[in-house]
XYZ file of C-alpha atoms in Angstrom:
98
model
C 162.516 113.074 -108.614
C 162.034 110.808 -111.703
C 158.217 110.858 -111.612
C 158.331 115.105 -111.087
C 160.353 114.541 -114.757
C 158.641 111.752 -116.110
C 154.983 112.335 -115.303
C 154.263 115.593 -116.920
C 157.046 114.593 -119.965
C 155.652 111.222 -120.603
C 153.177 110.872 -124.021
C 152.595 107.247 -123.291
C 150.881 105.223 -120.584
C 152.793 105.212 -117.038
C 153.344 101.552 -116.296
C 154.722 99.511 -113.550
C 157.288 96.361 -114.420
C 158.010 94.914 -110.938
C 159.740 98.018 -108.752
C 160.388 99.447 -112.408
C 157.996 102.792 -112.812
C 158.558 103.186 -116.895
C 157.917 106.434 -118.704
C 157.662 106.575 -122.198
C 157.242 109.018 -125.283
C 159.559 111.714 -123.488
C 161.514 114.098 -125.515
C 165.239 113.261 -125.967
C 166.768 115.597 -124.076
C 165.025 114.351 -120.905
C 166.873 111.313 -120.725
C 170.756 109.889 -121.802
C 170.839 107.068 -124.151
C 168.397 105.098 -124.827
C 166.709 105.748 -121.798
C 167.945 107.010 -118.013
C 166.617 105.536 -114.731
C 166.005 107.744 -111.467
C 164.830 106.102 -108.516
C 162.551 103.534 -109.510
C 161.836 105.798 -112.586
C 162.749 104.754 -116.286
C 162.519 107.479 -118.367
C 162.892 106.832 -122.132
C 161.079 107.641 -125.738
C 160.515 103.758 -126.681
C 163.356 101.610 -125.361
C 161.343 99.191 -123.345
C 161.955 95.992 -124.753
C 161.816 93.308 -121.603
C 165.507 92.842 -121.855
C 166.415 96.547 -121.240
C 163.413 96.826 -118.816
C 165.711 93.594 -117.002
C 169.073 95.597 -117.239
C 167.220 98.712 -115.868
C 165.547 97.143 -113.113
C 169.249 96.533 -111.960
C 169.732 100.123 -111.402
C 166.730 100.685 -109.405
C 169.096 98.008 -107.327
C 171.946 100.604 -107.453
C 169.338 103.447 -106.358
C 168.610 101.500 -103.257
C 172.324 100.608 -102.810
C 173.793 103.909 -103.689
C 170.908 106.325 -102.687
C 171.805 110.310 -104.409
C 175.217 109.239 -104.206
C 174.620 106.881 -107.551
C 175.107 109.844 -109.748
C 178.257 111.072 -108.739
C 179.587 107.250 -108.588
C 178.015 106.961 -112.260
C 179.552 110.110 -113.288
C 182.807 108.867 -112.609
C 183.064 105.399 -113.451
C 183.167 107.165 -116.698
C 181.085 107.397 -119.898
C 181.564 104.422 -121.368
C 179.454 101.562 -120.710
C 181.633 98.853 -121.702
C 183.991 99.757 -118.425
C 181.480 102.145 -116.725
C 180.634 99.454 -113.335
C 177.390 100.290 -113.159
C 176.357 99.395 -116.906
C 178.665 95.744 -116.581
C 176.578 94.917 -113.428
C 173.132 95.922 -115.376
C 174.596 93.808 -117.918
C 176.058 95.364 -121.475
C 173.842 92.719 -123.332
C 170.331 93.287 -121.624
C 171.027 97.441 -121.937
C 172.591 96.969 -125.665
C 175.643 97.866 -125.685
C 176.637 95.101 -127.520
């Protein structure tokens, strides 16, 4: 599902970072934040420093934990990242949130 978003959306070249598939140059509204992961799909406009391509990488781990159920899980753990699970176990740091 992230590459059917990312592929056509993406302006910049489609790289790999370990299981990390990043997409970049995508408009705003395809993504939340600084950037949204899908899968193994990171879909963003620019935020791929290595330290958020680290804390992303974590939620391709979640994918794989949490399969389709991730985004209802992520949904309500709430909006904010400083108590949202998901973002603490990405780490707050590495995604910039502090």
């Amino acid at each position: 599902m992230g590459l059917a978003i990312g592929l056509p959306l993406s302006v910049g070249r489609v790289r790999r970072v370990g299981d990390l598939i990043v997409c970049r140059g995508l408009p705003n509204w395809a993504f939340g934040r600084g950037g949204t992961t899908v899968g193994r799909v990171y879909l963003t406009r620019s935020n791929t420093g290595r330290r958020v391509l680290q804390h992303e990488a974590v939620h391709v781990e979640q994918w794989r934990e949490w399969g389709f159920a991730l985004p209802l899980l992520y949904w309500a753990a709430g909006p904010n990242p400083h108590t949202n699970r998901f973002e603490i176990e990405a780490g707050l740091e590495k995604g910039g949130y502090r």
